[in-house]
PDB file with SEQRES, HELIX, SHEET and CRYST1 records, atoms N, CA, C and O in Angstrom:
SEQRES   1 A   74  UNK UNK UNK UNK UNK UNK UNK UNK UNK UNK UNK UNK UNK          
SEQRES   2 A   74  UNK UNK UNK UNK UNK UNK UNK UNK UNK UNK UNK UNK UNK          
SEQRES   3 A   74  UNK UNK UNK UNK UNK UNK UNK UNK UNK UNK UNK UNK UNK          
SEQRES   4 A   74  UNK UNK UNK UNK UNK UNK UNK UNK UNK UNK UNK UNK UNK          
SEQRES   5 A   74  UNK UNK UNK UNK UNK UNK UNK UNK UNK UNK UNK UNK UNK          
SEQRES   6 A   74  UNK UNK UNK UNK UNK UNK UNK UNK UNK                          
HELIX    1 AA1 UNK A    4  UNK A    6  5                                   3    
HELIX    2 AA2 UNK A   57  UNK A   62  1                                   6    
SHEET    1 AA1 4 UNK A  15  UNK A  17  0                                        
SHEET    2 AA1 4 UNK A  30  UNK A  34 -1                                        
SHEET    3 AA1 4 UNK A  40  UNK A  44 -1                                        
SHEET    4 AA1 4 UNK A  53  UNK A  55 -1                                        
SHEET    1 AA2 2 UNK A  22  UNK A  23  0                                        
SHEET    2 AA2 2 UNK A  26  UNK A  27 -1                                        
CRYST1    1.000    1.000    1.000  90.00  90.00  90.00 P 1           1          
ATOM      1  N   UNK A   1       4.765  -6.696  14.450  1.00  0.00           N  
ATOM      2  CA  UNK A   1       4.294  -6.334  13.136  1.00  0.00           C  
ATOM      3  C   UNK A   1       3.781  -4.896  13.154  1.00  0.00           C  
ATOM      4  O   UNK A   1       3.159  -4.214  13.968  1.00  0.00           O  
ATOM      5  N   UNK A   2       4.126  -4.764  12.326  1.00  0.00           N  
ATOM      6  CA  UNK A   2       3.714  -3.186  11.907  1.00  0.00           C  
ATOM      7  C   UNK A   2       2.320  -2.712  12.099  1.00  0.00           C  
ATOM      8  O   UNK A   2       1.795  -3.809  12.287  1.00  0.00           O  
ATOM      9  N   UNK A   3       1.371  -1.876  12.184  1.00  0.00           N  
ATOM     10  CA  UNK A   3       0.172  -1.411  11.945  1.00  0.00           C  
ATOM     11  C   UNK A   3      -0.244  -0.783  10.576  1.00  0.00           C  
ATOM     12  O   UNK A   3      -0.559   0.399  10.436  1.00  0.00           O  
ATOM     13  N   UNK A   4      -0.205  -1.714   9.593  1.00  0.00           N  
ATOM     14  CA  UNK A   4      -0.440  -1.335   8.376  1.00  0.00           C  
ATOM     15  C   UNK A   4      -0.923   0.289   8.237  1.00  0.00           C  
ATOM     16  O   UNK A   4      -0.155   1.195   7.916  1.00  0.00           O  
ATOM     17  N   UNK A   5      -2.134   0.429   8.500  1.00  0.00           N  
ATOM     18  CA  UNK A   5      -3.313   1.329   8.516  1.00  0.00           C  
ATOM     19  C   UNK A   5      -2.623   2.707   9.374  1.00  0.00           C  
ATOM     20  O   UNK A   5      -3.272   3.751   9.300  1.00  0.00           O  
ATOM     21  N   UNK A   6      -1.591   2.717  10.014  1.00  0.00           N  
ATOM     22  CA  UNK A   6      -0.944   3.748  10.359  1.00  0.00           C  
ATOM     23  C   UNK A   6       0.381   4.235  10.097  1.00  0.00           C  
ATOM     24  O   UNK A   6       1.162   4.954  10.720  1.00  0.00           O  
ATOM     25  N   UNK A   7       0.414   3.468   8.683  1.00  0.00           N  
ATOM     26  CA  UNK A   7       1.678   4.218   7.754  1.00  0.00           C  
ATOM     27  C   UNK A   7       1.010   5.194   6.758  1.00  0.00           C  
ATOM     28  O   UNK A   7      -0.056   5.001   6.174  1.00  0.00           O  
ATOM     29  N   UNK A   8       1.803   6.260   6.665  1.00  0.00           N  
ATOM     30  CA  UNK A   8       1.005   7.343   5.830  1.00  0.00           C  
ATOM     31  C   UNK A   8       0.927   7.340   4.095  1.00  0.00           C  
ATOM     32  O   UNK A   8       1.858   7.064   3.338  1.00  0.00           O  
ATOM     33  N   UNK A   9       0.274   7.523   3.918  1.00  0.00           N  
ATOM     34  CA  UNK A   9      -0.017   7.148   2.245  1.00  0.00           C  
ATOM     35  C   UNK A   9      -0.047   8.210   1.137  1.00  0.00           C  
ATOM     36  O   UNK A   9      -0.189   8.190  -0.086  1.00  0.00           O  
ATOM     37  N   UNK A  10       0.163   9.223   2.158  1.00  0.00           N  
ATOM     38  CA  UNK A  10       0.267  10.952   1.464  1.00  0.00           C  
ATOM     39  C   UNK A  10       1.128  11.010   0.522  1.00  0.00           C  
ATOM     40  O   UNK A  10       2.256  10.739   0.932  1.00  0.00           O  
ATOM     41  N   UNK A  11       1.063  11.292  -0.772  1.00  0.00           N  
ATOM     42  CA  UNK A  11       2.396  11.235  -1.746  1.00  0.00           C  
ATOM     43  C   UNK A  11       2.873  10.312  -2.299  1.00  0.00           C  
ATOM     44  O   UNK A  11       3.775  10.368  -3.135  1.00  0.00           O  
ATOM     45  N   UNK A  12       2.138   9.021  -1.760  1.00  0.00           N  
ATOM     46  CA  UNK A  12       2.168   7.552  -2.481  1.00  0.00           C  
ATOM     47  C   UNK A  12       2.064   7.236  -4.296  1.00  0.00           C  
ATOM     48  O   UNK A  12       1.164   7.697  -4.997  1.00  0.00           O  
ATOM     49  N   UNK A  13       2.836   6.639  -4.644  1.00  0.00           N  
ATOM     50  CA  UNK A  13       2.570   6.671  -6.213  1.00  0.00           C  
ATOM     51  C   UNK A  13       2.066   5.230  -6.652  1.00  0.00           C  
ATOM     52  O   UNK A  13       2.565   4.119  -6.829  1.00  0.00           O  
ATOM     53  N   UNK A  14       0.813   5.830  -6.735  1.00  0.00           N  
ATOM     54  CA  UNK A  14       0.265   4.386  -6.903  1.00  0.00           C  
ATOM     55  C   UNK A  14       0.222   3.769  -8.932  1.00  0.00           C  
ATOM     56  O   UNK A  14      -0.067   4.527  -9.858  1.00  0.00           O  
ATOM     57  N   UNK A  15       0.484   2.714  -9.041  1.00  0.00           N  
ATOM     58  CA  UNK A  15       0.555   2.429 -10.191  1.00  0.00           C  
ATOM     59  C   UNK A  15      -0.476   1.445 -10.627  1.00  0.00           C  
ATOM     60  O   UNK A  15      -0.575   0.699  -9.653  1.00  0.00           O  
ATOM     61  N   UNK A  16      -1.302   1.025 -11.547  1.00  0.00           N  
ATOM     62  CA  UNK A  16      -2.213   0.753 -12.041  1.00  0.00           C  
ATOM     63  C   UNK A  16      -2.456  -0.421 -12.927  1.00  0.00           C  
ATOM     64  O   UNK A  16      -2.133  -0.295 -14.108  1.00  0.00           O  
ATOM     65  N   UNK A  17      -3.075  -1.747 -12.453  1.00  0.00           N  
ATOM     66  CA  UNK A  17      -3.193  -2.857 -13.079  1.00  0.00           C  
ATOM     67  C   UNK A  17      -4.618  -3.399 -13.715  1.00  0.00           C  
ATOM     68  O   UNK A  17      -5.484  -3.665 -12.881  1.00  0.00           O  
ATOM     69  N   UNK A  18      -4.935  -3.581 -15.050  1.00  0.00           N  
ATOM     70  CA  UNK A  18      -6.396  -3.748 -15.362  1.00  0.00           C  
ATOM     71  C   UNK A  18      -6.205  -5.140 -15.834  1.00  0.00           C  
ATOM     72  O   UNK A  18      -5.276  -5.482 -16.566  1.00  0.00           O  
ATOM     73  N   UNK A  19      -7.376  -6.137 -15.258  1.00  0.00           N  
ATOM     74  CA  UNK A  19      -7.342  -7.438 -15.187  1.00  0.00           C  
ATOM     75  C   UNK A  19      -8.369  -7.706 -17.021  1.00  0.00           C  
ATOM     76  O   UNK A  19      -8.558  -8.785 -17.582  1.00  0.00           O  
ATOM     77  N   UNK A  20      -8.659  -6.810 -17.328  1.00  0.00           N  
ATOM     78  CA  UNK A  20      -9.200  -7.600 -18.651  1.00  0.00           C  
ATOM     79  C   UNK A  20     -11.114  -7.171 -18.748  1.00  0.00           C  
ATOM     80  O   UNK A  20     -11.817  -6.597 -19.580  1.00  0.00           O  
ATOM     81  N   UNK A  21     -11.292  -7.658 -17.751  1.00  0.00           N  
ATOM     82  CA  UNK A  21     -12.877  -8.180 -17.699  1.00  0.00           C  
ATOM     83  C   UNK A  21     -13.509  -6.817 -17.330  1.00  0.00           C  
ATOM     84  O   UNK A  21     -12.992  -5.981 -16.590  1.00  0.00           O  
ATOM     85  N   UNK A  22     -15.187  -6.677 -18.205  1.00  0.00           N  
ATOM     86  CA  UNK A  22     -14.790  -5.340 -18.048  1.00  0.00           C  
ATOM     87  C   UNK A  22     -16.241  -4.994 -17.281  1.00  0.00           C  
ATOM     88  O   UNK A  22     -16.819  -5.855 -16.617  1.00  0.00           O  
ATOM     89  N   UNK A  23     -16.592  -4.074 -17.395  1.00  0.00           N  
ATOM     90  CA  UNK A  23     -18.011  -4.073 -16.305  1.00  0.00           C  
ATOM     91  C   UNK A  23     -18.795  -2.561 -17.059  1.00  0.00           C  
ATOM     92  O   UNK A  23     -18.343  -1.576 -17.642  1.00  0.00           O  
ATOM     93  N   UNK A  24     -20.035  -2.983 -16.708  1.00  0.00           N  
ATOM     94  CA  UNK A  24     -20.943  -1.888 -17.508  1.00  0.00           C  
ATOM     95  C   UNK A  24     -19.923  -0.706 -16.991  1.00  0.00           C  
ATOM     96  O   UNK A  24     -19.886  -0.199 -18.112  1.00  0.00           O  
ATOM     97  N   UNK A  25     -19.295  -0.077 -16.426  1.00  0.00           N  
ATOM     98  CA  UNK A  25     -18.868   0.656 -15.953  1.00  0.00           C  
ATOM     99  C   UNK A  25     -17.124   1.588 -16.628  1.00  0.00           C  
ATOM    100  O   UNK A  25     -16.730   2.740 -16.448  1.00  0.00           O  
ATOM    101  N   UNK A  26     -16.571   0.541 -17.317  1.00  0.00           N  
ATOM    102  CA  UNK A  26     -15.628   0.495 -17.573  1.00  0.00           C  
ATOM    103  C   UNK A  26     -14.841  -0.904 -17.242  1.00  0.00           C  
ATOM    104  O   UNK A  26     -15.403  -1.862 -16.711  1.00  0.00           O  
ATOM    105  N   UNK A  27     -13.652  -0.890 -17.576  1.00  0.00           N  
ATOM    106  CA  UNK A  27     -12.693  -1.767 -17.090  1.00  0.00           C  
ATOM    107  C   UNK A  27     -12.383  -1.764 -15.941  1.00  0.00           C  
ATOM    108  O   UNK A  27     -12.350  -0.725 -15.281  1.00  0.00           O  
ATOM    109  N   UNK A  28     -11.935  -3.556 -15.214  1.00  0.00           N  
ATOM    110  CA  UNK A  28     -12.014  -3.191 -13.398  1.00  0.00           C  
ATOM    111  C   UNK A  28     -10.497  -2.742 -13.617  1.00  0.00           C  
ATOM    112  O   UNK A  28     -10.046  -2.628 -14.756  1.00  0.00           O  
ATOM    113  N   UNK A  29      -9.794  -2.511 -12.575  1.00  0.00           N  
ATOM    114  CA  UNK A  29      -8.473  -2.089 -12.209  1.00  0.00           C  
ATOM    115  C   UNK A  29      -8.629  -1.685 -10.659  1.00  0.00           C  
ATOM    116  O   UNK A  29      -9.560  -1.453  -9.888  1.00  0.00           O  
ATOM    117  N   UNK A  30      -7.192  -1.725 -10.610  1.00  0.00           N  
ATOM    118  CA  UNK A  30      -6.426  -2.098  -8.990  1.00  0.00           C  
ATOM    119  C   UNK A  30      -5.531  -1.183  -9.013  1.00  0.00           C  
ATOM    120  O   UNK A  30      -4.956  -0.979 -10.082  1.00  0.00           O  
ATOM    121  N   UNK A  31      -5.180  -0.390  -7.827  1.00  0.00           N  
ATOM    122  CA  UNK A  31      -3.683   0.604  -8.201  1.00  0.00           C  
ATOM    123  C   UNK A  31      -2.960  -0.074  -6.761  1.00  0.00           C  
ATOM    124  O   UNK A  31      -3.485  -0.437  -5.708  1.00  0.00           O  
ATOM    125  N   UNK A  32      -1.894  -0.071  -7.098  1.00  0.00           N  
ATOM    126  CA  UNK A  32      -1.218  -0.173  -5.774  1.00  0.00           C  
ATOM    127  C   UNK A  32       0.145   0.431  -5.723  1.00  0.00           C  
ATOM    128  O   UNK A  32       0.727   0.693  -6.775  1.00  0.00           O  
ATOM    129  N   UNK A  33       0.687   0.666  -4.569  1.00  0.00           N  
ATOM    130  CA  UNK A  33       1.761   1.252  -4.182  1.00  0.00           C  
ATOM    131  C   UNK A  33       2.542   0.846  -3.053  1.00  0.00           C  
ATOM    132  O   UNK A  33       1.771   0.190  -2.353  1.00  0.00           O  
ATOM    133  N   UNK A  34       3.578   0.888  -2.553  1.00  0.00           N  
ATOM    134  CA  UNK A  34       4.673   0.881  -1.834  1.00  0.00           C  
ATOM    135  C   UNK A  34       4.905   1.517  -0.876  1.00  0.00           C  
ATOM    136  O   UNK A  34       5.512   2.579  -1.014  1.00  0.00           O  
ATOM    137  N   UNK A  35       4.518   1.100   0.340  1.00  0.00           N  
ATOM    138  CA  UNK A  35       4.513   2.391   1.372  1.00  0.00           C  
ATOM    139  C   UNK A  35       5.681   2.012   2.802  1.00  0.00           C  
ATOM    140  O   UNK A  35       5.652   2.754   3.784  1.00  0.00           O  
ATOM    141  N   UNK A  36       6.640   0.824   2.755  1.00  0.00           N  
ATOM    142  CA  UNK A  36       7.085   0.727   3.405  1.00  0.00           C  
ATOM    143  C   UNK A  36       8.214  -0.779   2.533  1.00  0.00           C  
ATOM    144  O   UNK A  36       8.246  -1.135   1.355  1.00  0.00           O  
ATOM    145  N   UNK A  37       8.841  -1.212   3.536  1.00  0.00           N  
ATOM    146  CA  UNK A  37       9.459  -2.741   2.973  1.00  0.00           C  
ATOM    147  C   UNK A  37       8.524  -3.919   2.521  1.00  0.00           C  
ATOM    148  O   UNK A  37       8.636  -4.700   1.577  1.00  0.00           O  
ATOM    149  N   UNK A  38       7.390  -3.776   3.673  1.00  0.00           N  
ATOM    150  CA  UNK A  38       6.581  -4.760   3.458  1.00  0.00           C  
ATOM    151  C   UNK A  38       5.411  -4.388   3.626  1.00  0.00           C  
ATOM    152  O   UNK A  38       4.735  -5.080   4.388  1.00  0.00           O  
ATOM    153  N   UNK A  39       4.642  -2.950   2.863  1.00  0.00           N  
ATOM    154  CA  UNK A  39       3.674  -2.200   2.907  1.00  0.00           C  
ATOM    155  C   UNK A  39       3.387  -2.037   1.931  1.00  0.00           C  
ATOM    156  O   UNK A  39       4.111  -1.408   1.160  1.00  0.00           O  
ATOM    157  N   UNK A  40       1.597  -2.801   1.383  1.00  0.00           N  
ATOM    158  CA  UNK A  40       1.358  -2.314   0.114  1.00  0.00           C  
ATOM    159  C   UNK A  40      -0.191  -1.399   0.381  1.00  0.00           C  
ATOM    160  O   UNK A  40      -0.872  -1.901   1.275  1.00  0.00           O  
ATOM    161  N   UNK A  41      -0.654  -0.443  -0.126  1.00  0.00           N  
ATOM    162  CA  UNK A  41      -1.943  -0.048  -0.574  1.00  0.00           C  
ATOM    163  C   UNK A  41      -2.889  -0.465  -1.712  1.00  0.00           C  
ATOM    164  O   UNK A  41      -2.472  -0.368  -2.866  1.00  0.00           O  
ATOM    165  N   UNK A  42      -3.887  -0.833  -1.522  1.00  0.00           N  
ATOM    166  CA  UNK A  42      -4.376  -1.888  -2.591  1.00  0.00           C  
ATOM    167  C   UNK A  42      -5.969  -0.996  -2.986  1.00  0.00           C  
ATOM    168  O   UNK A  42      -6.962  -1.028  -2.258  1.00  0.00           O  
ATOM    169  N   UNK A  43      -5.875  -0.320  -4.169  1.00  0.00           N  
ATOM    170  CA  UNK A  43      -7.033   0.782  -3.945  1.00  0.00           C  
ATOM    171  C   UNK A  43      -8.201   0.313  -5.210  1.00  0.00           C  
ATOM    172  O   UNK A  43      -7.984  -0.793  -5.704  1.00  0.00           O  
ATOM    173  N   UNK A  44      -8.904   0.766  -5.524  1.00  0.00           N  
ATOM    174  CA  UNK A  44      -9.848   0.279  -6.806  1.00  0.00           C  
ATOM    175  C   UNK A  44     -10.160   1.423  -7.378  1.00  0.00           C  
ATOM    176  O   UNK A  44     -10.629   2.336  -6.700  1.00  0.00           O  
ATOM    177  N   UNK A  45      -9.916   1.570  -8.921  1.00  0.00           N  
ATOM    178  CA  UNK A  45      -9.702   2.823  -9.502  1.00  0.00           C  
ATOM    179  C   UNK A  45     -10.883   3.065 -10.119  1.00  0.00           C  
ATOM    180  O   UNK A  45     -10.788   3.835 -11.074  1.00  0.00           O  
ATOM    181  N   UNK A  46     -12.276   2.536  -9.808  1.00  0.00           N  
ATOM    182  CA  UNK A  46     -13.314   3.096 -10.025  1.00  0.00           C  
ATOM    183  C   UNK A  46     -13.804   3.526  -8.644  1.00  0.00           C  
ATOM    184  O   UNK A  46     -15.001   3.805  -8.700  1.00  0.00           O  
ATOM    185  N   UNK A  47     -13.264   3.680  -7.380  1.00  0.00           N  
ATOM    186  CA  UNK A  47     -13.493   4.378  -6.630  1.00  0.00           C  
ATOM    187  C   UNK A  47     -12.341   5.163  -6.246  1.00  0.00           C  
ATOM    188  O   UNK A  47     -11.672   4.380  -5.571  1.00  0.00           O  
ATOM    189  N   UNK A  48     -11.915   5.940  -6.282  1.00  0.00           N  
ATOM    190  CA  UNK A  48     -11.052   6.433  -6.173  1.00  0.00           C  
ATOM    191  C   UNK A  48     -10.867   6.640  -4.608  1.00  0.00           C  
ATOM    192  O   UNK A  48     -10.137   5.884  -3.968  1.00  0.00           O  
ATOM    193  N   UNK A  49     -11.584   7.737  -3.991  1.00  0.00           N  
ATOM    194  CA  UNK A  49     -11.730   7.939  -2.979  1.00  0.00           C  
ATOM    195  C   UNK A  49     -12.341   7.103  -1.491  1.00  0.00           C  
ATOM    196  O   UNK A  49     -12.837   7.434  -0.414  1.00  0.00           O  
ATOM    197  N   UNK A  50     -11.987   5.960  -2.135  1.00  0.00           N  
ATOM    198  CA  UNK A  50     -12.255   4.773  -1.150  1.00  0.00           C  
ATOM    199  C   UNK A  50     -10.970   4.476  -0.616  1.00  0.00           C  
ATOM    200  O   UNK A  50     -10.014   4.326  -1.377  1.00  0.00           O  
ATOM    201  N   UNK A  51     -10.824   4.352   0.916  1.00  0.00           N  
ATOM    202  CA  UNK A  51      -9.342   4.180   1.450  1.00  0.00           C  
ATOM    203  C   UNK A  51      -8.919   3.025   1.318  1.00  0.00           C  
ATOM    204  O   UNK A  51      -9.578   2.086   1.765  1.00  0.00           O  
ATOM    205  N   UNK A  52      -7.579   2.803   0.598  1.00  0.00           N  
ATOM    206  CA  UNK A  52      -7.261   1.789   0.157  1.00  0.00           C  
ATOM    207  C   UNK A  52      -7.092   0.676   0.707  1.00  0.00           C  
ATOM    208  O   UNK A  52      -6.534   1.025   1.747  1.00  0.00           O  
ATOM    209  N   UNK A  53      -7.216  -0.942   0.772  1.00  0.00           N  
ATOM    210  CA  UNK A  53      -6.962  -1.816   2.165  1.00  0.00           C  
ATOM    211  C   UNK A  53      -5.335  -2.032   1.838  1.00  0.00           C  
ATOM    212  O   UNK A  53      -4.897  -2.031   0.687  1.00  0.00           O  
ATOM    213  N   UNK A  54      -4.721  -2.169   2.723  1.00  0.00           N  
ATOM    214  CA  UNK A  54      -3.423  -2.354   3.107  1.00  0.00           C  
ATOM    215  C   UNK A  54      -3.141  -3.963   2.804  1.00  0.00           C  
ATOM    216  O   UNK A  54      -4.099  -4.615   2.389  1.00  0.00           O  
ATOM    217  N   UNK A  55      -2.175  -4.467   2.948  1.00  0.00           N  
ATOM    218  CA  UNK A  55      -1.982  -5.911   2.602  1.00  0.00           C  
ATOM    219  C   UNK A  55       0.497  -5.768   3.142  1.00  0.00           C  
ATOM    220  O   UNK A  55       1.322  -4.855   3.117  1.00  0.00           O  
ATOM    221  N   UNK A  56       0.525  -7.003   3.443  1.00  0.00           N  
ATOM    222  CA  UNK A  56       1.704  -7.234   3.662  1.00  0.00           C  
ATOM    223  C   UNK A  56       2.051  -7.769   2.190  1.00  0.00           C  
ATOM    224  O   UNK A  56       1.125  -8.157   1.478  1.00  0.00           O  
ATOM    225  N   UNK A  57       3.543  -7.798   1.666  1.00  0.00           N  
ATOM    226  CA  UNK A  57       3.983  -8.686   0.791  1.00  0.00           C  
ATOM    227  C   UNK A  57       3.611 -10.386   0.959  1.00  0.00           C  
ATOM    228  O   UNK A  57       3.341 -11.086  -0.018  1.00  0.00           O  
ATOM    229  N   UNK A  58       3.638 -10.731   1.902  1.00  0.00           N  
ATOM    230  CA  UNK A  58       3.167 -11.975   2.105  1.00  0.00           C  
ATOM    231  C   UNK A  58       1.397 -12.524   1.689  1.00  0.00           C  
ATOM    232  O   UNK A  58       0.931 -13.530   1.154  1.00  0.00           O  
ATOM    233  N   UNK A  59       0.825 -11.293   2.251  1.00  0.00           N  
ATOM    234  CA  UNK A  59      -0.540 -11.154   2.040  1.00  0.00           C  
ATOM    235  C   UNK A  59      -0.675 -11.448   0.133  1.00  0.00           C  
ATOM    236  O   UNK A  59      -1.012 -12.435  -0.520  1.00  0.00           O  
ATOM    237  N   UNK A  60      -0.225 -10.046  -0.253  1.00  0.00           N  
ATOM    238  CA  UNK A  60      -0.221  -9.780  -1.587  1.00  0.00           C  
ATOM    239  C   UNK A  60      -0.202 -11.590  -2.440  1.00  0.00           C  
ATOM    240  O   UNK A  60      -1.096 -12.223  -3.002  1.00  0.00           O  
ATOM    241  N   UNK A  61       1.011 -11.851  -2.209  1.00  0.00           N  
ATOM    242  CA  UNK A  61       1.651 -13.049  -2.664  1.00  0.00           C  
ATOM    243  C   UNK A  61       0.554 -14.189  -2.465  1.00  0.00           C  
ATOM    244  O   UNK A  61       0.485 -14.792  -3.536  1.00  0.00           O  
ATOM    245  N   UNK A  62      -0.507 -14.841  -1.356  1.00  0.00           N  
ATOM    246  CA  UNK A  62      -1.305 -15.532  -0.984  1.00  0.00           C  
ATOM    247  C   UNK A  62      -2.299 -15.233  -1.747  1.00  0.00           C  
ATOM    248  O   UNK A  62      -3.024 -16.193  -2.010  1.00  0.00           O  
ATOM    249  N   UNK A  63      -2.738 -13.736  -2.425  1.00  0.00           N  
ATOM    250  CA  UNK A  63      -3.897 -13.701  -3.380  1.00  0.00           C  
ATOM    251  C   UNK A  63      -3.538 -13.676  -4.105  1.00  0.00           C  
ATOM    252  O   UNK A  63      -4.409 -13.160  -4.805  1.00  0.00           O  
ATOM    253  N   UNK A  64      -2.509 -13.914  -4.869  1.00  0.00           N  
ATOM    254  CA  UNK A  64      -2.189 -13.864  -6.537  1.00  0.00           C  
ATOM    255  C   UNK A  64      -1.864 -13.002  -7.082  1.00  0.00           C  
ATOM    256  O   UNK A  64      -1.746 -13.034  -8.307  1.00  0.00           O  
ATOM    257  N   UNK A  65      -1.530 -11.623  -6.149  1.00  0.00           N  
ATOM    258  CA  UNK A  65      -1.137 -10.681  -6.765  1.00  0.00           C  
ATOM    259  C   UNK A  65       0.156  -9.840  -6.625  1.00  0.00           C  
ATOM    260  O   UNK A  65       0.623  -9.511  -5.535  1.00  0.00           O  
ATOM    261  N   UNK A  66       0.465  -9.656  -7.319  1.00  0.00           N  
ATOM    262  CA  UNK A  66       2.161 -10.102  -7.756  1.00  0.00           C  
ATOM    263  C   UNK A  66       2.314  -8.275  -7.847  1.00  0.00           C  
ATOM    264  O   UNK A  66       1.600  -7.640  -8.623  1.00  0.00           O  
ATOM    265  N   UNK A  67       3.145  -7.720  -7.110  1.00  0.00           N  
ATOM    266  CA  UNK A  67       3.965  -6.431  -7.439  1.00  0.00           C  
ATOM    267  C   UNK A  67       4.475  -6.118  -8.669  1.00  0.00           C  
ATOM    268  O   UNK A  67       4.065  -5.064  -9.156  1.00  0.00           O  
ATOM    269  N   UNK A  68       5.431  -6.897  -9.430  1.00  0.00           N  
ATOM    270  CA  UNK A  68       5.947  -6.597 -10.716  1.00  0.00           C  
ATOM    271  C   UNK A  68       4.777  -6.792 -11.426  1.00  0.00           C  
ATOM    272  O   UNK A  68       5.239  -6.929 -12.559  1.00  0.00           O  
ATOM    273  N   UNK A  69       3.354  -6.919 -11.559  1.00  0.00           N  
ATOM    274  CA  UNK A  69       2.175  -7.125 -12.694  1.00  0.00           C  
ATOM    275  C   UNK A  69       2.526  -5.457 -12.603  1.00  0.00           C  
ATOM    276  O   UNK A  69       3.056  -5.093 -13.653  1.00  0.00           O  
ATOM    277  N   UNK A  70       2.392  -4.534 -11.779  1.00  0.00           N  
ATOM    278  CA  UNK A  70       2.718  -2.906 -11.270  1.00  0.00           C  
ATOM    279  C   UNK A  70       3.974  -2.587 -11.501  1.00  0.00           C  
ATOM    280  O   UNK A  70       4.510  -1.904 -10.628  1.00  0.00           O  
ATOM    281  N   UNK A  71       4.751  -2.950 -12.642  1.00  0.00           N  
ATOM    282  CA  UNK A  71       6.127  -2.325 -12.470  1.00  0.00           C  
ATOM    283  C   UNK A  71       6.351  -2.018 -11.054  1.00  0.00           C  
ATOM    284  O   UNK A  71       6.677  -0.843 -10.890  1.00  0.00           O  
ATOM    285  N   UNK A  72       6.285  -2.631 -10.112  1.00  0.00           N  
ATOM    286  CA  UNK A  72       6.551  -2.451  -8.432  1.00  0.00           C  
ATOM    287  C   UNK A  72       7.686  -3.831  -8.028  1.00  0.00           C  
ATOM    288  O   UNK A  72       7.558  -5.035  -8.251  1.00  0.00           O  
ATOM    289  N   UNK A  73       8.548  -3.235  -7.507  1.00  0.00           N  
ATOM    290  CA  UNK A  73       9.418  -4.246  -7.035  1.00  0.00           C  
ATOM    291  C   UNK A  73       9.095  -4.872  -5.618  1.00  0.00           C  
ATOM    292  O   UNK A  73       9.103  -3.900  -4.863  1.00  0.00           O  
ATOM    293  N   UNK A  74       8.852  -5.851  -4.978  1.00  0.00           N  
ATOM    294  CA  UNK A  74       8.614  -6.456  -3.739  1.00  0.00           C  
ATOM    295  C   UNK A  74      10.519  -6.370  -3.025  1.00  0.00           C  
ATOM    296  O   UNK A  74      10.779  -6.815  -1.907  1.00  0.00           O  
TER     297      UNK A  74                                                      
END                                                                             
């Protein structure tokens, strides 16, 4: 298996999913992106600069969260 955390994420296009519920803060949201076959970046767009956690397609799929919600193809 791959080492998630040492595929590079530089230039990554991350695309942007908001679940509804919203927080003194704004609305939550999730960005994620595509960084390999079976490489996703999973970031939180009220932190921006927080490094994103990595997740496999399999992973993704076990929490409920689905690539095409991201116009993202698995």
């Amino acid at each position: 298996m791959t080492d998630l955390y040492s595929l590079d994420i530089t230039g990554a296009e991350f695309s942007k999913a908001c679940g509804g519920n919203t927080h003194p803060d704004g609305e939550a949201c999730v960005t994620l992106a595509k960084i390999g076959p079976d490489s996703w970046p999973l970031g939180d767009s009220k932190r921006p600069t927080a490094e994103p956690l990595r997740f496999t397609t399999a992973e993704l799929e076990a929490a409920g969260i689905a690539p095409s919600r991201f116009a993202l193809s698995a």
